[in-house]
């Protein structure tokens, strides 16, 4: 994809960098490993620091928007890969408002895929706003417990935004998504040196549940420790050519 290494989006945008763990899925957070432990750009955690990205970087979505408009298309932006847009901290309030008012509102040819692990904060923020229809709200779900708590809350927000999506990654156990209110579902196993195993039957089950509910599903990767397939060459299990044919499902919703 154009400005992202992530297979399911055209662009990735981080309004700021830094976050705090908020889910079992955060245990091996790659953003923390990179931006705290490796580059020392911020201190991770509740009492850590957050770093706003540069003014020139904030201009990029406007450039993507102009190009998309010229071509008469819409393109997707994943926001954020190195933070959580809805982290609840006083120092992020104005940055979040800037993101909505100065960037999202002014880029109608971009579909904003806001992925959070904090649906309660998202609900509070979106409650009194006129949310542009190109905003899609996504929640990460790794365990059944998270699913049971989060899905009813997401369902309440579905009419407020352009679409709802789930990111079931890293998938840590089988999930029953029977009450699924989503317009799109992304799933995959965990990657990295400390990755936890992901049984491909869990991924197949999500694929089948989405199919029954007529929800497009995107299988991103089988993870670094996939169970139920022969050893893969790709470290993240992200090369679909190596997978059993039935797992090669990479569907997109109709955005708009
Ligand atoms: S919410 Fe995302 S960015 Fe924040 S700690 Fe968890 S995995 Fe990392």
mmCIF file of C-alpha atoms and ligand atoms in Angstrom:
data_model
loop_
_atom_site.group_PDB
_atom_site.id
_atom_site.type_symbol
_atom_site.label_atom_id
_atom_site.label_comp_id
_atom_site.label_asym_id
_atom_site.label_seq_id
_atom_site.Cartn_x
_atom_site.Cartn_y
_atom_site.Cartn_z
ATOM 1 C CA UNK A 1 0.000 0.000 0.000
ATOM 2 C CA UNK A 2 1.093 3.558 -0.779
ATOM 3 C CA UNK A 3 2.282 4.964 2.539
ATOM 4 C CA UNK A 4 1.936 2.019 4.869
ATOM 5 C CA UNK A 5 3.550 -1.353 5.359
ATOM 6 C CA UNK A 6 0.214 -2.600 6.638
ATOM 7 C CA UNK A 7 -1.581 -4.676 4.023
ATOM 8 C CA UNK A 8 -5.105 -3.466 4.778
ATOM 9 C CA UNK A 9 -4.660 0.293 4.416
ATOM 10 C CA UNK A 10 -3.273 2.813 1.919
ATOM 11 C CA UNK A 11 -1.735 5.122 4.529
ATOM 12 C CA UNK A 12 -0.830 5.132 8.223
ATOM 13 C CA UNK A 13 -0.940 8.303 10.305
ATOM 14 C CA UNK A 14 0.165 8.886 13.905
ATOM 15 C CA UNK A 15 -0.897 12.215 15.381
ATOM 16 C CA UNK A 16 1.332 11.442 18.333
ATOM 17 C CA UNK A 17 3.468 8.622 19.653
ATOM 18 C CA UNK A 18 3.114 6.827 22.963
ATOM 19 C CA UNK A 19 0.501 4.815 24.810
ATOM 20 C CA UNK A 20 -0.200 2.616 27.842
ATOM 21 C CA UNK A 21 -1.197 -1.034 28.042
ATOM 22 C CA UNK A 22 -4.929 -1.565 28.233
ATOM 23 C CA UNK A 23 -5.564 -5.137 27.098
ATOM 24 C CA UNK A 24 -3.972 -8.614 27.043
ATOM 25 C CA UNK A 25 -3.200 -7.785 23.408
ATOM 26 C CA UNK A 26 -0.769 -5.062 24.558
ATOM 27 C CA UNK A 27 1.660 -7.460 26.238
ATOM 28 C CA UNK A 28 4.151 -7.464 23.359
ATOM 29 C CA UNK A 29 3.270 -4.040 21.910
ATOM 30 C CA UNK A 30 5.561 -3.495 18.903
ATOM 31 C CA UNK A 31 5.118 0.294 19.108
ATOM 32 C CA UNK A 32 6.469 0.270 22.657
ATOM 33 C CA UNK A 33 9.367 -1.982 21.676
ATOM 34 C CA UNK A 34 10.257 0.398 18.867
ATOM 35 C CA UNK A 35 9.478 3.883 20.199
ATOM 36 C CA UNK A 36 10.345 3.421 23.881
ATOM 37 C CA UNK A 37 12.813 0.572 24.267
ATOM 38 C CA UNK A 38 14.661 0.997 20.965
ATOM 39 C CA UNK A 39 14.526 4.683 19.968
ATOM 40 C CA UNK A 40 13.758 6.232 23.397
ATOM 41 C CA UNK A 41 11.391 8.666 21.706
ATOM 42 C CA UNK A 42 8.802 8.419 24.507
ATOM 43 C CA UNK A 43 8.258 6.679 27.824
ATOM 44 C CA UNK A 44 5.443 4.160 27.561
ATOM 45 C CA UNK A 45 2.807 3.687 30.246
ATOM 46 C CA UNK A 46 0.177 5.605 32.160
ATOM 47 C CA UNK A 47 2.701 7.991 33.681
ATOM 48 C CA UNK A 48 4.909 8.095 30.599
ATOM 49 C CA UNK A 49 5.328 10.769 27.936
ATOM 50 C CA UNK A 50 3.626 11.428 24.602
ATOM 51 C CA UNK A 51 5.248 13.082 21.613
ATOM 52 C CA UNK A 52 3.230 14.943 19.004
ATOM 53 C CA UNK A 53 4.432 14.325 15.463
ATOM 54 C CA UNK A 54 5.814 17.228 13.422
ATOM 55 C CA UNK A 55 3.872 19.960 11.661
ATOM 56 C CA UNK A 56 5.169 18.823 8.271
ATOM 57 C CA UNK A 57 4.055 15.264 9.022
ATOM 58 C CA UNK A 58 0.562 16.567 9.906
ATOM 59 C CA UNK A 59 0.382 18.079 6.392
ATOM 60 C CA UNK A 60 0.725 14.689 4.714
ATOM 61 C CA UNK A 61 -2.939 13.634 4.959
ATOM 62 C CA UNK A 62 -3.889 16.851 3.138
ATOM 63 C CA UNK A 63 -1.511 15.854 0.354
ATOM 64 C CA UNK A 64 -2.969 12.310 0.219
ATOM 65 C CA UNK A 65 -6.439 13.830 0.162
ATOM 66 C CA UNK A 66 -5.597 16.155 -2.737
ATOM 67 C CA UNK A 67 -4.127 13.309 -4.772
ATOM 68 C CA UNK A 68 -7.094 11.041 -4.038
ATOM 69 C CA UNK A 69 -9.495 13.844 -5.031
ATOM 70 C CA UNK A 70 -7.607 14.390 -8.300
ATOM 71 C CA UNK A 71 -7.944 10.702 -9.082
ATOM 72 C CA UNK A 72 -11.603 10.681 -7.994
ATOM 73 C CA UNK A 73 -11.052 7.951 -5.390
ATOM 74 C CA UNK A 74 -11.144 7.524 -1.625
ATOM 75 C CA UNK A 75 -8.188 6.038 0.219
ATOM 76 C CA UNK A 76 -7.897 4.626 3.724
ATOM 77 C CA UNK A 77 -5.778 5.927 6.598
ATOM 78 C CA UNK A 78 -5.047 3.721 9.606
ATOM 79 C CA UNK A 79 -4.787 5.914 12.689
ATOM 80 C CA UNK A 80 -2.861 5.101 14.817
ATOM 81 C CA UNK A 81 -0.188 2.425 14.794
ATOM 82 C CA UNK A 82 2.058 3.981 17.473
ATOM 83 C CA UNK A 83 -0.586 5.335 19.864
ATOM 84 C CA UNK A 84 -4.276 5.082 20.711
ATOM 85 C CA UNK A 85 -6.329 8.030 19.432
ATOM 86 C CA UNK A 86 -8.680 7.629 22.401
ATOM 87 C CA UNK A 87 -6.202 7.288 25.221
ATOM 88 C CA UNK A 88 -7.670 9.190 28.157
ATOM 89 C CA UNK A 89 -5.094 11.804 29.178
ATOM 90 C CA UNK A 90 -5.425 15.542 29.629
ATOM 91 C CA UNK A 91 -2.389 16.283 27.449
ATOM 92 C CA UNK A 92 -4.035 14.530 24.495
ATOM 93 C CA UNK A 93 -7.352 16.412 24.534
ATOM 94 C CA UNK A 94 -6.239 19.267 22.284
ATOM 95 C CA UNK A 95 -4.200 17.019 19.998
ATOM 96 C CA UNK A 96 -7.258 14.819 19.459
ATOM 97 C CA UNK A 97 -9.385 17.883 18.700
ATOM 98 C CA UNK A 98 -6.744 19.077 16.228
ATOM 99 C CA UNK A 99 -6.796 15.669 14.560
ATOM 100 C CA UNK A 100 -10.556 15.860 14.065
ATOM 101 C CA UNK A 101 -10.917 19.565 13.315
ATOM 102 C CA UNK A 102 -7.777 20.258 11.313
ATOM 103 C CA UNK A 103 -7.210 16.967 9.542
ATOM 104 C CA UNK A 104 -10.122 14.510 9.443
ATOM 105 C CA UNK A 105 -12.814 17.142 8.770
ATOM 106 C CA UNK A 106 -10.722 18.628 5.960
ATOM 107 C CA UNK A 107 -9.849 15.415 4.131
ATOM 108 C CA UNK A 108 -13.150 14.112 2.698
ATOM 109 C CA UNK A 109 -11.408 11.782 0.244
ATOM 110 C CA UNK A 110 -9.787 9.831 3.060
ATOM 111 C CA UNK A 111 -11.509 7.111 5.064
ATOM 112 C CA UNK A 112 -10.173 7.360 8.607
ATOM 113 C CA UNK A 113 -9.828 3.965 10.270
ATOM 114 C CA UNK A 114 -9.532 4.906 13.943
ATOM 115 C CA UNK A 115 -8.459 1.791 15.780
ATOM 116 C CA UNK A 116 -8.674 1.895 19.560
ATOM 117 C CA UNK A 117 -8.590 -0.295 22.616
ATOM 118 C CA UNK A 118 -10.677 2.295 24.482
ATOM 119 C CA UNK A 119 -14.183 2.250 23.110
ATOM 120 C CA UNK A 120 -15.589 3.971 26.231
ATOM 121 C CA UNK A 121 -13.417 7.030 25.651
ATOM 122 C CA UNK A 122 -14.314 6.992 21.966
ATOM 123 C CA UNK A 123 -18.019 6.911 22.840
ATOM 124 C CA UNK A 124 -17.646 9.859 25.197
ATOM 125 C CA UNK A 125 -15.702 11.890 22.638
ATOM 126 C CA UNK A 126 -18.009 11.139 19.706
ATOM 127 C CA UNK A 127 -21.220 11.577 21.698
ATOM 128 C CA UNK A 128 -21.701 15.293 21.082
ATOM 129 C CA UNK A 129 -19.900 15.585 17.761
ATOM 130 C CA UNK A 130 -21.203 15.559 14.241
ATOM 131 C CA UNK A 131 -18.904 12.807 13.045
ATOM 132 C CA UNK A 132 -18.008 12.881 9.335
ATOM 133 C CA UNK A 133 -19.098 9.722 7.559
ATOM 134 C CA UNK A 134 -15.551 8.963 6.457
ATOM 135 C CA UNK A 135 -14.701 8.083 10.078
ATOM 136 C CA UNK A 136 -14.691 4.360 10.780
ATOM 137 C CA UNK A 137 -14.264 3.242 14.372
ATOM 138 C CA UNK A 138 -12.395 0.030 15.108
ATOM 139 C CA UNK A 139 -11.754 -1.843 18.310
ATOM 140 C CA UNK A 140 -9.054 -4.441 18.936
ATOM 141 C CA UNK A 141 -10.380 -7.662 20.420
ATOM 142 C CA UNK A 142 -8.055 -10.491 21.447
ATOM 143 C CA UNK A 143 -10.060 -12.531 23.952
ATOM 144 C CA UNK A 144 -13.653 -13.628 24.484
ATOM 145 C CA UNK A 145 -13.875 -11.508 27.593
ATOM 146 C CA UNK A 146 -12.955 -8.388 25.592
ATOM 147 C CA UNK A 147 -15.395 -9.359 22.898
ATOM 148 C CA UNK A 148 -18.283 -9.760 25.366
ATOM 149 C CA UNK A 149 -17.613 -6.369 26.930
ATOM 150 C CA UNK A 150 -16.802 -4.381 23.809
ATOM 151 C CA UNK A 151 -19.183 -5.588 21.105
ATOM 152 C CA UNK A 152 -22.385 -4.251 22.750
ATOM 153 C CA UNK A 153 -20.662 -0.877 23.201
ATOM 154 C CA UNK A 154 -19.537 -0.791 19.577
ATOM 155 C CA UNK A 155 -23.014 -1.715 18.430
ATOM 156 C CA UNK A 156 -24.336 1.463 20.051
ATOM 157 C CA UNK A 157 -21.864 3.544 18.037
ATOM 158 C CA UNK A 158 -22.511 1.991 14.640
ATOM 159 C CA UNK A 159 -24.973 4.683 13.518
ATOM 160 C CA UNK A 160 -22.715 7.463 14.739
ATOM 161 C CA UNK A 161 -19.827 6.688 12.368
ATOM 162 C CA UNK A 162 -19.364 5.589 8.752
ATOM 163 C CA UNK A 163 -18.571 2.033 9.784
ATOM 164 C CA UNK A 164 -17.433 -0.216 12.591
ATOM 165 C CA UNK A 165 -14.544 -2.634 12.305
ATOM 166 C CA UNK A 166 -12.902 -5.184 14.533
ATOM 167 C CA UNK A 167 -9.233 -6.047 14.664
ATOM 168 C CA UNK A 168 -9.033 -9.534 16.163
ATOM 169 C CA UNK A 169 -5.259 -9.418 16.369
ATOM 170 C CA UNK A 170 -3.281 -10.680 18.120
ATOM 171 C CA UNK A 171 -5.839 -13.462 18.278
ATOM 172 C CA UNK A 172 -5.180 -15.188 21.603
ATOM 173 C CA UNK A 173 -8.052 -17.669 21.824
ATOM 174 C CA UNK A 174 -11.129 -18.796 19.912
ATOM 175 C CA UNK A 175 -13.764 -16.056 19.720
ATOM 176 C CA UNK A 176 -17.522 -16.301 19.529
ATOM 177 C CA UNK A 177 -18.506 -13.120 17.706
ATOM 178 C CA UNK A 178 -22.164 -14.031 17.398
ATOM 179 C CA UNK A 179 -23.386 -10.565 18.319
ATOM 180 C CA UNK A 180 -21.014 -9.012 15.787
ATOM 181 C CA UNK A 181 -22.191 -5.574 14.673
ATOM 182 C CA UNK A 182 -19.215 -4.925 12.386
ATOM 183 C CA UNK A 183 -18.845 -3.750 8.793
ATOM 184 C CA UNK A 184 -15.391 -5.292 8.535
ATOM 185 C CA UNK A 185 -13.188 -7.680 10.490
ATOM 186 C CA UNK A 186 -9.400 -8.041 10.387
ATOM 187 C CA UNK A 187 -7.730 -10.956 12.108
ATOM 188 C CA UNK A 188 -4.340 -12.570 12.612
ATOM 189 C CA UNK A 189 -1.857 -14.127 15.007
ATOM 190 C CA UNK A 190 0.787 -12.345 17.022
ATOM 191 C CA UNK A 191 4.235 -11.690 15.562
ATOM 192 C CA UNK A 192 7.615 -11.005 17.145
ATOM 193 C CA UNK A 193 10.107 -12.915 19.282
ATOM 194 C CA UNK A 194 7.714 -13.329 22.246
ATOM 195 C CA UNK A 195 4.635 -14.056 20.138
ATOM 196 C CA UNK A 196 1.952 -16.215 21.678
ATOM 197 C CA UNK A 197 0.643 -19.161 19.631
ATOM 198 C CA UNK A 198 -2.345 -18.750 17.356
ATOM 199 C CA UNK A 199 -4.261 -21.850 16.283
ATOM 200 C CA UNK A 200 -5.422 -21.451 12.702
ATOM 201 C CA UNK A 201 -8.748 -23.078 13.644
ATOM 202 C CA UNK A 202 -9.478 -19.866 15.599
ATOM 203 C CA UNK A 203 -8.837 -17.851 12.434
ATOM 204 C CA UNK A 204 -10.980 -20.205 10.374
ATOM 205 C CA UNK A 205 -13.780 -19.828 12.894
ATOM 206 C CA UNK A 206 -13.690 -16.017 12.583
ATOM 207 C CA UNK A 207 -13.668 -16.338 8.794
ATOM 208 C CA UNK A 208 -16.744 -18.588 8.963
ATOM 209 C CA UNK A 209 -18.610 -16.424 11.459
ATOM 210 C CA UNK A 210 -17.999 -13.373 9.271
ATOM 211 C CA UNK A 211 -19.120 -15.253 6.197
ATOM 212 C CA UNK A 212 -22.384 -16.259 7.903
ATOM 213 C CA UNK A 213 -22.959 -12.661 8.972
ATOM 214 C CA UNK A 214 -21.960 -11.356 5.490
ATOM 215 C CA UNK A 215 -19.114 -9.308 6.945
ATOM 216 C CA UNK A 216 -15.954 -8.919 4.830
ATOM 217 C CA UNK A 217 -12.951 -10.432 6.564
ATOM 218 C CA UNK A 218 -9.249 -9.765 6.059
ATOM 219 C CA UNK A 219 -6.813 -12.424 7.297
ATOM 220 C CA UNK A 220 -3.634 -10.432 7.779
ATOM 221 C CA UNK A 221 -1.135 -12.936 9.108
ATOM 222 C CA UNK A 222 -0.952 -16.310 10.839
ATOM 223 C CA UNK A 223 1.612 -14.948 13.324
ATOM 224 C CA UNK A 224 5.087 -16.063 14.325
ATOM 225 C CA UNK A 225 3.794 -19.149 16.168
ATOM 226 C CA UNK A 226 0.946 -20.531 14.093
ATOM 227 C CA UNK A 227 -0.519 -23.847 15.200
ATOM 228 C CA UNK A 228 -2.052 -26.196 12.665
ATOM 229 C CA UNK A 229 0.037 -25.379 9.584
ATOM 230 C CA UNK A 230 3.482 -26.607 8.459
ATOM 231 C CA UNK A 231 6.410 -24.321 9.395
ATOM 232 C CA UNK A 232 6.270 -21.034 7.472
ATOM 233 C CA UNK A 233 9.229 -19.138 6.020
ATOM 234 C CA UNK A 234 7.742 -15.691 6.709
ATOM 235 C CA UNK A 235 8.656 -14.569 10.255
ATOM 236 C CA UNK A 236 5.225 -13.018 10.806
ATOM 237 C CA UNK A 237 3.337 -15.690 8.914
ATOM 238 C CA UNK A 238 2.289 -12.853 6.644
ATOM 239 C CA UNK A 239 2.955 -14.349 3.221
ATOM 240 C CA UNK A 240 -0.430 -15.585 2.078
ATOM 241 C CA UNK A 241 1.208 -17.646 -0.673
ATOM 242 C CA UNK A 242 2.465 -19.990 2.064
ATOM 243 C CA UNK A 243 -0.949 -20.526 3.647
ATOM 244 C CA UNK A 244 -3.492 -23.239 3.014
ATOM 245 C CA UNK A 245 -5.724 -22.028 0.183
ATOM 246 C CA UNK A 246 -8.837 -21.674 2.365
ATOM 247 C CA UNK A 247 -7.115 -19.122 4.637
ATOM 248 C CA UNK A 248 -6.225 -16.772 1.797
ATOM 249 C CA UNK A 249 -9.135 -14.450 2.412
ATOM 250 C CA UNK A 250 -8.463 -10.737 2.150
ATOM 251 C CA UNK A 251 -11.733 -8.917 1.694
ATOM 252 C CA UNK A 252 -12.447 -5.202 1.977
ATOM 253 C CA UNK A 253 -15.735 -3.495 2.760
ATOM 254 C CA UNK A 254 -17.270 -0.870 0.529
ATOM 255 C CA UNK A 255 -16.121 2.359 2.132
ATOM 256 C CA UNK A 256 -18.131 5.466 1.717
HETATM 257 S S1 LIG B 1 -3.235 0.107 22.805
HETATM 258 FE FE1 LIG B 1 -1.927 -0.420 21.030
HETATM 259 S S2 LIG B 1 -0.289 1.107 21.051
HETATM 260 FE FE2 LIG B 1 -1.274 1.148 23.066
HETATM 261 S S3 LIG B 1 -0.027 -0.218 24.340
HETATM 262 FE FE3 LIG B 1 -1.731 -1.409 23.507
HETATM 263 S S4 LIG B 1 -0.930 -2.345 21.641
HETATM 264 FE FE4 LIG B 1 0.461 -0.675 22.210
#
